[in-house]
RNA sequence: GCCUCCGUAGCUCAGUGGAUAGAGCAACGGCCUUCUAAUCCGUUGGUCGCAGGUUCGAAUCCUGCCGGGGGCACCA
């Protein structure tokens, strides 16, 4: 009996009661059907409140026109008759507290082991084709801490959405057109030629390194620069860009972050077969829809029709397209490529973009509620010190990986809600105690593996499974946690909040450690191996499996030993 | 000024309208003859920023204040 099955049974029972009681009037009037979402059970904090609790009677009492406790009592009588339910009691203002048979709860251990990697995966988002854009850092320098949170979070969101059945494409938008690229090119060329840096050059040692690389790659650069400076600039800029982009991709792979598509902004500016660029085509399409006008010699889009606080401009006075024009064309590209929901993961410093991005979705004829989601995340602090270019304390992703390792960094960055401020505490992340949550969880996994190895050596195997033997309170607790997992994954996907996975794993790890301290898998002092030990081995392995599955959703490894 | 996020234990933070608001750390006190004591157990610790409102019920939803972060370009 899983919580989901319990919720299904409750929903059916409640629907029956409503139709008997209300003589179907609710349904005839188009009243709401009862779904398992209405009767979802939760794990009570207090053990005396049973294994699972439902507040459905309180929710529906008014609609049924009954007293909550009376309704709860009628539901309780019927759910108690269900196979696998030991007790159902009404408590407080109308809670239904349900206790399962030990055998029914214990079945979970076998189910988890048998389903393996698939345990926790669901189908709540099947059929959804989602574009998830994140990081999208300019290819004019290395990734730094400012990008790192979105890399970890975005990749984990993607994994969670996929676990719920969605078809997700991770996308990185490369701003490889425009003045920043030119500035980058001039900086690198000067470095390559050993010249003084230009007035507005990019700072940083990496520019010098790129300059040396470019010089090696293009030995003819000095001669060329003397003869045709613009040509030399083009070549140097292009070489530096390709090199920097490759390094970004490399860093991301080492961070276990995978993108399916790297989308170049240039392709939006370049003319296609019909002679027009995607940006021009996009403006044309929006013009046909009546959303574009000209004023003061510039082309404008009436984003205020879709809730933006001011209209936006597509061309600057000199006729060059704005960054926003490319954004609009890019949005249409995503739409044309068949994506339903387009998710943008942006830092809080970009929150002013929500209005205009949403407006473009509206102007494109999309549903601004369902087809576009802009997730705004708070910025990261390092040991309490705000990150800023001016203060010169930018930390590169590569440095962080070397210092802390990918696992600790990814886990820490994914364990907080995106809209919560987060600071990176290097000392804590390097510690090997409960102080460090990633360690706690990984250690619990390693411990399940150690038990498994020791069990094999002691002759305890999984040849028997009798779930009715799993009656210790720490076992009931642990089984409850295992049963919760699929619901946690579904919730994390629905809310785009992978931190729920991390928090869950920490609780699971705690429940496992408590169980380990109370219940032996391997008989003590050479005593005989009994079915209880064999059954507990299933439970041990089930916990290891769920920790592996959960850590995988966070892009974190589950070591066999620490 | 407008928009937005945040304010919960000494610290860092969870908490999808439900029961006595939780975790880790810190502080104090316990358990090693061990399937690794890197774990575990106990105690201490709260005006959920403030004030109203909504309802059977509010840390959670609404309004207004207070305090803090971020944003309000024909920049990229």
Coordinates of C-alpha atoms (C1' of nucleotides) in Angstrom, one line a residue:
Chain A
X1 CA 0.0 0.0 0.0
X2 CA 1.6 3.2 -1.2
X3 CA 0.5 6.8 -0.3
X4 CA -0.7 7.1 -3.9
X5 CA -2.8 4.0 -3.6
X6 CA -4.2 5.2 -0.3
X7 CA -5.1 8.6 -1.9
X8 CA -6.8 6.8 -4.8
X9 CA -8.9 4.7 -2.4
X10 CA -9.8 7.7 -0.3
X11 CA -10.9 9.6 -3.4
X12 CA -13.2 6.8 -4.5
X13 CA -14.7 6.4 -1.0
X14 CA -15.2 10.1 -0.7
X15 CA -16.9 10.3 -4.2
X16 CA -19.2 7.4 -3.2
X17 CA -20.2 9.2 0.0
X18 CA -20.8 12.4 -1.8
X19 CA -23.0 10.8 -4.4
X20 CA -25.0 8.9 -1.7
X21 CA -25.3 11.9 0.5
X22 CA -25.9 14.6 -2.0
X23 CA -28.0 12.4 -4.3
X24 CA -25.6 13.4 -7.1
X25 CA -26.7 17.0 -7.0
X26 CA -23.1 18.2 -6.8
X27 CA -22.2 16.3 -9.9
X28 CA -25.3 17.4 -11.8
X29 CA -24.5 20.9 -11.0
X30 CA -21.0 20.4 -12.4
X31 CA -19.5 20.2 -8.9
X32 CA -15.9 19.0 -8.6
X33 CA -15.1 15.4 -8.9
X34 CA -12.9 14.0 -6.2
X35 CA -9.4 13.3 -7.4
X36 CA -6.5 11.7 -5.6
X37 CA -4.9 15.1 -5.4
X38 CA -7.8 16.2 -3.1
X39 CA -7.2 13.3 -0.9
X40 CA -3.4 13.2 -0.9
X41 CA -2.2 11.8 2.4
X42 CA 0.8 13.2 4.3
X43 CA 3.2 11.8 6.7
X44 CA 2.2 13.1 10.1
X45 CA 5.0 14.7 12.2
X46 CA 3.7 13.0 15.3
X47 CA 4.1 9.2 15.3
X48 CA 0.9 8.8 17.4
X49 CA -1.0 10.1 14.4
X50 CA -0.5 6.9 12.4
X51 CA 1.5 6.2 9.2
X52 CA -0.5 8.5 7.0
X53 CA -3.1 11.3 7.6
X54 CA -5.7 12.9 5.4
X55 CA -7.5 16.2 5.9
X56 CA -10.0 15.4 3.1
X57 CA -13.0 15.3 5.4
X58 CA -12.3 18.9 6.5
X59 CA -11.9 20.1 3.0
X60 CA -15.1 18.5 1.8
X61 CA -17.3 18.9 4.8
X62 CA -18.7 22.1 3.6
X63 CA -19.4 20.9 0.1
X64 CA -21.1 17.8 1.4
X65 CA -22.9 19.8 4.1
X66 CA -21.8 17.6 6.9
X67 CA -19.9 18.0 10.1
X68 CA -16.2 17.3 9.4
X69 CA -15.8 14.7 12.2
X70 CA -18.9 12.8 11.1
X71 CA -17.7 12.8 7.5
X72 CA -14.3 11.7 8.7
X73 CA -15.8 8.9 10.7
X74 CA -17.7 7.6 7.6
X75 CA -14.6 7.7 5.5
X76 CA -12.5 6.0 8.3
X77 CA -14.9 3.1 8.5
X78 CA -14.6 2.3 4.9
X79 CA -10.9 2.9 4.5
X80 CA -10.3 0.6 7.5
X81 CA -11.9 -2.2 5.6
X82 CA -9.4 -1.9 2.8
X83 CA -6.8 -4.7 2.6
X84 CA -3.5 -3.5 4.0
X85 CA -5.0 -0.9 6.3
X86 CA -4.7 -1.8 10.0
X87 CA -6.5 1.1 11.6
X88 CA -8.1 4.4 10.7
X89 CA -9.0 6.8 13.4
X90 CA -10.6 10.2 13.5
X91 CA -8.7 12.8 15.4
X92 CA -8.7 16.5 16.2
X93 CA -11.1 18.6 14.0
X94 CA -11.5 15.8 11.4
X95 CA -8.1 14.3 10.5
X96 CA -8.2 10.7 9.4
X97 CA -5.1 8.9 10.8
X98 CA -4.3 5.7 9.0
X99 CA -2.0 3.0 10.1
X100 CA -0.9 0.3 7.7
X101 CA -0.3 -3.4 8.3
X102 CA 3.4 -4.0 8.8
X103 CA 3.4 -6.4 5.8
X104 CA 1.7 -3.9 3.6
X105 CA 4.2 -1.2 4.4
X106 CA 7.1 -3.6 4.3
X107 CA 6.3 -4.6 0.7
X108 CA 7.8 -1.2 -0.2
X109 CA 11.3 -2.6 0.4
X110 CA 10.9 -5.3 -2.2
X111 CA 9.2 -2.9 -4.7
X112 CA 12.1 -0.4 -4.5
X113 CA 14.7 -3.1 -5.0
X114 CA 12.9 -4.6 -7.9
X115 CA 12.2 -1.3 -9.6
X116 CA 15.8 -0.1 -9.1
X117 CA 16.6 3.0 -11.0
X118 CA 13.0 3.4 -12.1
X119 CA 11.7 3.8 -8.5
X120 CA 10.4 7.3 -8.1
X121 CA 10.0 8.0 -11.8
X122 CA 6.4 9.0 -12.7
X123 CA 4.2 10.1 -15.5
X124 CA 2.8 13.3 -14.2
X125 CA 4.5 15.4 -17.0
X126 CA 4.3 12.8 -19.8
X127 CA 3.5 14.5 -23.1
X128 CA 5.0 17.9 -22.1
X129 CA 7.8 19.1 -24.3
X130 CA 9.8 21.7 -22.4
X131 CA 12.6 24.0 -23.3
X132 CA 14.8 24.9 -20.4
X133 CA 17.3 27.7 -20.9
X134 CA 19.9 28.4 -18.3
X135 CA 23.4 29.7 -17.7
X136 CA 23.7 31.4 -21.2
X137 CA 26.8 33.2 -20.0
X138 CA 28.6 35.4 -22.5
X139 CA 31.4 33.4 -24.1
X140 CA 33.8 36.2 -23.3
X141 CA 35.3 34.7 -20.2
X142 CA 35.2 31.8 -17.8
X143 CA 32.2 30.8 -15.8
X144 CA 32.2 32.1 -12.3
X145 CA 30.2 31.6 -9.1
X146 CA 27.5 33.9 -10.5
X147 CA 26.7 31.3 -13.2
X148 CA 27.3 28.3 -11.0
X149 CA 24.0 28.3 -9.1
X150 CA 22.0 28.3 -12.3
X151 CA 24.1 25.6 -13.8
X152 CA 23.5 23.3 -10.8
X153 CA 19.9 24.3 -10.4
X154 CA 19.0 24.2 -14.1
X155 CA 20.5 20.8 -14.7
X156 CA 18.8 19.4 -11.6
X157 CA 15.4 20.9 -12.6
X158 CA 15.9 19.2 -16.0
X159 CA 16.6 15.8 -14.4
X160 CA 13.6 16.1 -12.1
X161 CA 11.3 17.1 -14.9
X162 CA 12.5 14.2 -16.9
X163 CA 11.9 11.9 -14.0
X164 CA 8.3 13.0 -14.1
X165 CA 8.1 12.0 -17.7
X166 CA 8.6 15.4 -19.5
X167 CA 10.6 15.7 -22.7
X168 CA 13.1 18.3 -21.8
X169 CA 15.8 20.1 -23.9
X170 CA 18.5 21.9 -22.0
X171 CA 19.6 24.9 -23.9
X172 CA 22.4 27.5 -23.6
X173 CA 22.0 30.7 -25.5
X174 CA 25.4 32.0 -26.7
X175 CA 25.6 35.8 -27.0
X176 CA 28.1 35.6 -29.8
X177 CA 27.0 38.7 -31.6
X178 CA 27.2 42.4 -30.6
X179 CA 29.6 44.8 -29.0
X180 CA 30.7 42.6 -26.1
X181 CA 32.2 40.2 -28.5
X182 CA 34.0 43.0 -30.3
X183 CA 35.3 44.3 -27.1
X184 CA 36.4 40.8 -26.2
X185 CA 38.1 40.4 -29.6
X186 CA 40.0 43.7 -29.3
X187 CA 41.2 42.7 -25.8
X188 CA 42.5 39.3 -27.0
X189 CA 44.1 40.8 -30.1
X190 CA 46.0 43.3 -28.1
X191 CA 47.2 40.6 -25.7
X192 CA 48.2 38.4 -28.6
X193 CA 50.3 41.2 -30.2
X194 CA 51.8 42.2 -26.9
X195 CA 50.2 45.6 -27.1
X196 CA 48.8 47.6 -24.2
X197 CA 45.2 46.7 -23.3
X198 CA 42.6 48.9 -25.0
X199 CA 40.8 51.5 -22.9
X200 CA 37.7 49.4 -22.2
X201 CA 39.4 46.0 -22.3
X202 CA 38.2 43.0 -20.4
X203 CA 40.4 42.6 -17.3
X204 CA 41.8 39.3 -16.1
X205 CA 44.7 37.1 -16.6
X206 CA 42.6 34.8 -18.8
X207 CA 42.7 37.4 -21.6
X208 CA 46.5 37.2 -21.6
X209 CA 46.3 33.4 -21.8
X210 CA 43.8 33.5 -24.6
X211 CA 46.1 36.0 -26.4
X212 CA 49.0 33.5 -26.2
X213 CA 46.9 30.7 -27.4
X214 CA 45.6 32.7 -30.3
X215 CA 49.1 33.8 -31.2
X216 CA 50.2 30.1 -31.2
X217 CA 47.2 29.2 -33.4
X218 CA 47.7 32.2 -35.8
X219 CA 51.5 32.8 -36.1
X220 CA 50.9 35.1 -39.0
X221 CA 48.8 37.5 -36.8
X222 CA 51.4 40.3 -36.4
X223 CA 52.0 40.7 -40.1
X224 CA 48.4 40.5 -40.8
X225 CA 47.6 43.1 -38.2
X226 CA 50.1 45.5 -39.8
X227 CA 48.5 45.0 -43.2
X228 CA 44.8 44.6 -42.4
X229 CA 43.9 45.3 -38.8
X230 CA 40.2 44.5 -39.2
X231 CA 40.9 41.2 -40.8
X232 CA 43.3 40.3 -37.9
X233 CA 40.7 41.4 -35.4
X234 CA 38.1 39.1 -37.0
X235 CA 40.5 36.1 -37.0
X236 CA 41.6 36.7 -33.4
X237 CA 38.2 37.3 -32.1
X238 CA 36.9 34.1 -33.7
X239 CA 39.7 32.0 -32.5
X240 CA 39.4 33.3 -29.0
X241 CA 35.6 32.8 -29.0
X242 CA 35.9 29.2 -30.1
X243 CA 38.5 28.6 -27.5
X244 CA 36.6 30.2 -24.7
X245 CA 33.3 28.5 -25.6
X246 CA 35.1 25.1 -25.6
X247 CA 36.5 25.8 -22.1
X248 CA 33.0 26.7 -20.9
X249 CA 31.6 23.5 -22.2
X250 CA 34.5 21.7 -20.6
X251 CA 33.9 23.2 -17.2
X252 CA 30.2 22.4 -17.4
X253 CA 30.9 18.8 -18.3
X254 CA 33.2 18.5 -15.3
X255 CA 30.3 20.0 -13.2
X256 CA 28.1 17.2 -14.6
X257 CA 25.9 19.7 -16.3
X258 CA 24.7 18.8 -19.8
X259 CA 23.3 20.9 -22.5
X260 CA 21.5 19.4 -25.5
X261 CA 21.6 22.6 -27.6
X262 CA 24.1 25.5 -27.7
X263 CA 22.1 28.1 -29.6
X264 CA 24.1 30.8 -31.3
X265 CA 22.7 34.4 -31.3
X266 CA 24.5 34.9 -34.7
X267 CA 22.2 32.5 -36.4
X268 CA 19.4 34.9 -35.6
X269 CA 21.2 37.8 -37.3
X270 CA 22.3 35.8 -40.4
X271 CA 20.2 35.8 -43.6
X272 CA 18.6 32.5 -44.4
X273 CA 17.8 31.1 -47.8
X274 CA 15.0 33.7 -48.5
X275 CA 17.4 36.5 -47.8
X276 CA 15.9 37.6 -44.4
X277 CA 17.3 36.9 -41.0
X278 CA 15.3 35.2 -38.3
X279 CA 15.2 38.5 -36.4
X280 CA 13.7 40.3 -39.5
X281 CA 11.3 37.4 -39.9
X282 CA 10.3 37.6 -36.3
X283 CA 9.6 41.3 -36.5
X284 CA 7.6 40.7 -39.6
X285 CA 5.5 38.1 -37.9
X286 CA 4.8 40.4 -34.9
X287 CA 4.1 43.2 -37.3
X288 CA 1.4 41.1 -39.1
X289 CA -0.1 40.5 -35.7
X290 CA -0.3 44.2 -35.2
X291 CA 2.1 44.5 -32.3
X292 CA 4.8 46.5 -34.1
X293 CA 5.0 50.2 -34.8
X294 CA 7.6 52.9 -35.8
X295 CA 8.3 56.0 -33.9
X296 CA 11.2 58.4 -33.7
X297 CA 13.0 56.5 -36.4
X298 CA 13.0 53.2 -34.4
X299 CA 10.9 50.0 -34.5
X300 CA 8.9 49.4 -31.4
X301 CA 6.9 46.4 -30.1
X302 CA 3.8 47.1 -28.0
X303 CA 4.7 44.9 -25.1
X304 CA 2.4 47.0 -22.8
X305 CA -0.5 45.2 -24.4
X306 CA 0.7 42.1 -22.6
X307 CA 1.4 43.6 -19.2
X308 CA 4.9 45.1 -19.7
X309 CA 5.4 48.4 -18.0
X310 CA 6.7 50.1 -21.2
X311 CA 7.0 49.4 -24.9
X312 CA 10.3 48.0 -26.0
X313 CA 12.4 48.9 -29.0
X314 CA 13.7 46.5 -31.6
X315 CA 16.2 48.8 -33.4
X316 CA 18.5 51.4 -32.0
X317 CA 18.7 54.8 -33.7
X318 CA 21.6 53.5 -35.9
X319 CA 19.4 50.8 -37.2
X320 CA 21.1 48.0 -35.3
X321 CA 18.9 45.4 -33.7
X322 CA 18.7 45.5 -30.0
X323 CA 19.4 42.5 -27.8
X324 CA 15.7 42.3 -27.2
X325 CA 15.0 41.9 -30.9
X326 CA 17.2 38.8 -30.8
X327 CA 15.4 37.6 -27.7
X328 CA 12.1 37.8 -29.5
X329 CA 13.4 35.9 -32.5
X330 CA 14.9 33.4 -30.1
X331 CA 11.5 32.9 -28.4
X332 CA 9.9 32.3 -31.8
X333 CA 12.6 29.8 -32.6
X334 CA 11.7 27.8 -29.5
X335 CA 8.0 28.0 -30.4
X336 CA 8.7 26.9 -34.0
X337 CA 10.7 24.0 -32.7
X338 CA 7.6 22.7 -31.1
X339 CA 8.2 23.5 -27.4
X340 CA 5.2 24.0 -25.2
X341 CA 6.5 25.5 -22.0
X342 CA 9.7 27.6 -22.3
X343 CA 11.4 28.0 -19.0
X344 CA 14.0 30.7 -18.4
X345 CA 16.2 30.5 -15.4
X346 CA 17.6 34.0 -14.6
X347 CA 19.4 35.8 -11.8
X348 CA 17.6 38.4 -9.7
X349 CA 19.6 41.0 -11.5
X350 CA 17.5 40.2 -14.6
X351 CA 14.1 40.3 -13.0
X352 CA 13.3 43.3 -15.2
X353 CA 13.2 40.9 -18.1
X354 CA 10.1 39.0 -16.9
X355 CA 7.7 41.6 -18.2
X356 CA 9.1 41.8 -21.7
X357 CA 9.8 38.1 -22.2
X358 CA 6.2 37.3 -21.1
X359 CA 4.9 40.0 -23.4
X360 CA 6.8 38.5 -26.4
X361 CA 5.1 35.1 -25.6
X362 CA 1.8 36.9 -25.6
X363 CA 2.5 38.7 -28.8
X364 CA 3.5 35.4 -30.4
X365 CA 0.0 34.1 -29.6
X366 CA 1.1 31.9 -26.8
X367 CA -0.6 31.4 -23.4
X368 CA 1.4 33.6 -21.0
X369 CA 0.4 31.4 -18.1
X370 CA 1.3 28.0 -19.6
X371 CA 3.8 28.5 -22.3
X372 CA 6.4 30.6 -20.6
X373 CA 7.9 30.4 -17.1
X374 CA 10.6 32.8 -15.9
X375 CA 12.3 31.5 -12.7
X376 CA 14.2 34.2 -10.8
X377 CA 16.9 33.1 -8.4
X378 CA 18.7 35.1 -5.8
X379 CA 22.5 35.6 -6.2
X380 CA 25.1 33.7 -4.3
X381 CA 27.4 34.9 -1.6
X382 CA 30.8 33.4 -0.8
X383 CA 31.4 33.1 2.9
X384 CA 29.2 36.1 3.4
X385 CA 31.1 38.3 1.0
X386 CA 29.0 39.5 -1.9
X387 CA 30.4 38.6 -5.3
X388 CA 31.1 41.5 -7.5
X389 CA 33.4 42.2 -10.3
X390 CA 34.3 45.6 -8.8
X391 CA 35.4 44.0 -5.5
X392 CA 37.6 41.6 -7.6
X393 CA 36.4 38.5 -5.7
X394 CA 35.0 36.7 -8.6
X395 CA 35.6 33.0 -8.2
X396 CA 35.7 30.8 -11.3
X397 CA 33.8 27.6 -11.5
X398 CA 37.0 25.8 -12.2
X399 CA 38.5 27.1 -9.0
X400 CA 35.4 26.0 -7.1
X401 CA 35.5 22.5 -8.6
X402 CA 39.1 22.1 -7.6
X403 CA 38.6 23.4 -4.1
X404 CA 35.3 21.7 -3.2
X405 CA 34.6 19.1 -5.9
X406 CA 31.6 18.8 -8.1
X407 CA 29.5 16.8 -5.6
X408 CA 29.7 19.1 -2.7
X409 CA 29.2 22.2 -4.9
X410 CA 26.2 20.8 -6.8
X411 CA 24.5 19.5 -3.7
X412 CA 24.9 22.7 -1.8
X413 CA 23.7 24.9 -4.7
X414 CA 20.7 22.6 -5.3
X415 CA 19.5 22.3 -1.7
X416 CA 18.0 25.8 -1.3
X417 CA 15.0 27.2 -3.1
X418 CA 16.0 29.4 -6.0
X419 CA 14.4 32.5 -4.4
X420 CA 16.3 32.0 -1.2
X421 CA 19.6 33.8 -0.6
X422 CA 22.5 31.4 -0.5
X423 CA 26.0 31.6 0.7
X424 CA 28.7 29.2 0.0
X425 CA 30.6 28.1 3.1
X426 CA 33.8 26.5 1.9
X427 CA 34.8 25.2 5.4
X428 CA 31.5 23.4 5.8
X429 CA 31.5 21.9 2.4
X430 CA 34.9 20.4 3.0
X431 CA 34.0 18.9 6.4
X432 CA 33.3 15.2 6.8
X433 CA 30.7 15.3 9.5
X434 CA 26.9 15.8 9.8
X435 CA 27.7 19.5 9.6
X436 CA 28.0 18.9 5.8
X437 CA 24.7 17.7 4.4
X438 CA 26.2 16.2 1.2
X439 CA 28.5 14.2 3.4
X440 CA 25.6 13.0 5.6
X441 CA 23.7 11.7 2.6
X442 CA 26.7 10.2 0.8
X443 CA 27.8 8.5 4.0
X444 CA 24.4 7.0 4.5
X445 CA 24.7 5.5 1.0
X446 CA 28.2 4.2 1.6
X447 CA 26.9 2.6 4.8
X448 CA 24.2 0.8 2.9
X449 CA 26.8 -0.6 0.6
X450 CA 29.1 -1.6 3.5
X451 CA 26.2 -3.4 5.1
X452 CA 25.5 -5.2 1.8
X453 CA 29.2 -6.2 1.5
X454 CA 29.3 -7.4 5.1
X455 CA 26.0 -9.3 4.7
X456 CA 27.3 -11.2 1.8
X457 CA 30.4 -12.2 3.8
X458 CA 28.2 -13.3 6.7
X459 CA 25.9 -15.4 4.6
X460 CA 22.9 -13.0 4.8
X461 CA 21.3 -12.9 1.4
X462 CA 17.9 -11.9 -0.1
X463 CA 16.6 -15.4 -0.5
X464 CA 13.7 -14.7 1.9
X465 CA 11.4 -11.7 2.3
X466 CA 8.8 -11.5 5.0
X467 CA 7.6 -7.9 5.3
X468 CA 5.5 -8.6 8.3
X469 CA 8.7 -8.9 10.3
X470 CA 9.6 -5.2 9.8
X471 CA 7.9 -4.0 12.9
X472 CA 10.5 -1.9 14.8
X473 CA 9.5 1.7 15.0
X474 CA 12.6 2.8 13.1
X475 CA 11.6 0.4 10.4
X476 CA 8.1 1.8 10.1
X477 CA 9.6 5.2 9.9
X478 CA 12.2 4.2 7.3
X479 CA 9.5 2.4 5.2
X480 CA 7.4 5.5 5.4
X481 CA 10.2 7.6 4.0
X482 CA 10.7 5.2 1.2
X483 CA 7.0 5.3 0.3
X484 CA 7.2 9.1 0.2
X485 CA 9.8 9.3 -2.4
X486 CA 7.8 9.1 -5.6
X487 CA 5.5 11.9 -4.3
X488 CA 8.6 14.0 -3.5
X489 CA 9.9 13.6 -7.0
X490 CA 6.5 14.5 -8.5
X491 CA 6.2 17.6 -6.3
X492 CA 9.7 18.7 -7.0
X493 CA 8.9 18.5 -10.8
X494 CA 5.6 20.2 -10.5
X495 CA 7.1 23.1 -8.5
X496 CA 10.5 23.1 -10.2
X497 CA 12.1 22.8 -6.8
X498 CA 14.9 20.2 -6.8
X499 CA 15.9 21.3 -3.2
X500 CA 13.0 19.1 -2.1
X501 CA 14.9 16.1 -3.2
X502 CA 17.9 17.2 -1.2
X503 CA 15.9 17.9 2.0
X504 CA 14.2 14.5 1.6
X505 CA 17.5 12.7 1.2
X506 CA 18.7 14.3 4.4
X507 CA 15.7 13.0 6.3
X508 CA 16.0 9.6 4.7
X509 CA 19.6 9.5 5.7
X510 CA 18.7 10.3 9.3
X511 CA 16.0 7.6 9.4
X512 CA 18.5 5.1 8.0
X513 CA 21.1 5.9 10.6
X514 CA 18.6 5.5 13.4
X515 CA 17.4 2.2 11.9
X516 CA 21.0 1.0 11.6
X517 CA 21.6 1.8 15.2
X518 CA 18.6 -0.2 16.3
X519 CA 18.2 -3.1 13.8
X520 CA 20.9 -5.4 12.8
X521 CA 21.1 -6.9 9.4
X522 CA 23.9 -9.3 10.3
X523 CA 23.3 -11.4 13.4
X524 CA 25.5 -10.6 16.3
X525 CA 28.2 -12.9 17.6
X526 CA 27.7 -15.7 15.1
X527 CA 24.0 -16.3 15.9
X528 CA 22.0 -18.0 13.2
X529 CA 20.8 -16.1 10.1
X530 CA 17.1 -15.7 10.2
X531 CA 14.5 -14.4 7.7
X532 CA 14.4 -11.2 9.7
X533 CA 18.0 -10.5 8.7
X534 CA 17.3 -11.4 5.1
X535 CA 14.3 -9.2 5.0
X536 CA 16.2 -6.3 6.5
X537 CA 18.8 -6.7 3.8
X538 CA 16.1 -5.9 1.3
X539 CA 15.3 -2.8 3.3
X540 CA 19.0 -1.8 3.5
X541 CA 19.4 -2.2 -0.2
X542 CA 16.1 -0.3 -0.9
X543 CA 17.5 2.7 1.1
X544 CA 20.7 2.6 -0.9
X545 CA 18.7 2.5 -4.1
X546 CA 16.6 5.5 -3.2
X547 CA 19.6 7.6 -2.1
X548 CA 21.3 6.8 -5.5
X549 CA 18.1 7.7 -7.4
X550 CA 17.8 10.9 -5.5
X551 CA 21.4 12.0 -5.7
X552 CA 21.3 11.3 -9.4
X553 CA 18.5 13.8 -9.8
X554 CA 20.9 16.3 -8.2
X555 CA 23.8 15.3 -10.4
X556 CA 25.7 14.1 -7.4
X557 CA 27.5 10.7 -7.2
X558 CA 26.7 8.0 -4.7
X559 CA 30.0 6.5 -3.6
X560 CA 30.3 2.8 -2.7
X561 CA 32.6 3.8 0.2
X562 CA 34.0 7.1 1.6
Chain B
rG1 C1' 8.8 56.6 -6.5
rC2 C1' 7.4 51.7 -8.9
rC3 C1' 8.5 46.3 -9.4
rU4 C1' 10.5 41.9 -7.1
rC5 C1' 12.7 38.6 -3.4
rC6 C1' 13.7 37.9 1.6
rG7 C1' 12.7 38.5 7.3
rU8 C1' 11.2 31.5 11.2
rA9 C1' 15.8 28.9 17.5
rG10 C1' 22.3 31.9 19.2
rC11 C1' 24.1 30.6 13.6
rU12 C1' 22.8 28.6 8.4
rC13 C1' 18.1 27.4 6.8
rA14 C1' 13.5 23.9 5.7
rG15 C1' 8.2 24.2 6.0
rU16 C1' 2.2 23.0 -1.4
rG17 C1' -4.2 26.5 4.5
rG18 C1' -4.0 21.8 9.0
rA19 C1' -2.7 18.7 14.7
rU20 C1' 2.2 20.5 20.0
rA21 C1' 6.4 25.2 13.9
rG22 C1' 11.2 21.5 12.3
rA23 C1' 16.6 20.0 10.6
rG24 C1' 21.8 20.6 10.9
rC25 C1' 25.3 23.4 13.6
rA26 C1' 26.5 25.7 18.3
rA27 C1' 25.9 24.7 24.0
rC28 C1' 25.3 21.0 27.8
rG29 C1' 24.9 15.6 29.1
rG30 C1' 25.1 10.3 27.5
rC31 C1' 26.3 5.2 24.4
rC32 C1' 32.1 2.0 21.5
rU33 C1' 32.9 -5.9 23.5
rU34 C1' 30.4 -2.2 16.9
rC35 C1' 27.0 -4.9 10.3
rU36 C1' 32.7 1.9 10.2
rA37 C1' 30.9 5.9 17.0
rA38 C1' 32.2 10.0 10.1
rU39 C1' 26.7 7.3 13.2
rC40 C1' 23.1 7.5 17.4
rC41 C1' 20.3 9.2 22.1
rG42 C1' 18.8 13.1 25.6
rU43 C1' 18.4 18.4 27.3
rU44 C1' 18.4 23.6 26.5
rG45 C1' 16.8 27.0 22.8
rG46 C1' 10.6 30.5 19.3
rU47 C1' 6.3 37.3 20.0
rC48 C1' 7.4 32.7 12.6
rG49 C1' 9.6 41.3 11.5
rC50 C1' 5.0 44.5 13.2
rA51 C1' -0.4 45.5 12.8
rG52 C1' -5.0 44.5 10.7
rG53 C1' -8.1 41.2 7.6
rU54 C1' -10.0 36.5 5.1
rU55 C1' -11.9 31.1 7.8
rC56 C1' -13.6 25.9 11.2
rG57 C1' -8.1 26.6 11.1
rA58 C1' -2.7 31.3 8.9
rA59 C1' 4.6 30.9 9.4
rU60 C1' 1.7 29.9 4.8
rC61 C1' -3.5 33.8 1.5
rC62 C1' -4.9 39.5 1.3
rU63 C1' -3.8 44.9 2.8
rG64 C1' -0.6 48.4 5.2
rC65 C1' 3.8 49.4 7.7
rC66 C1' 9.3 48.4 9.3
rG67 C1' 14.1 46.3 7.9
rG68 C1' 17.5 44.1 4.1
rG69 C1' 19.0 42.3 -1.1
rG70 C1' 18.1 43.0 -6.3
rG71 C1' 15.9 45.6 -10.5
rC72 C1' 13.7 49.8 -13.1
rA73 C1' 18.8 51.5 -20.5
rC74 C1' 17.5 52.7 -28.2
rC75 C1' 23.7 48.3 -22.4
rA76 C1' 25.2 43.2 -23.4

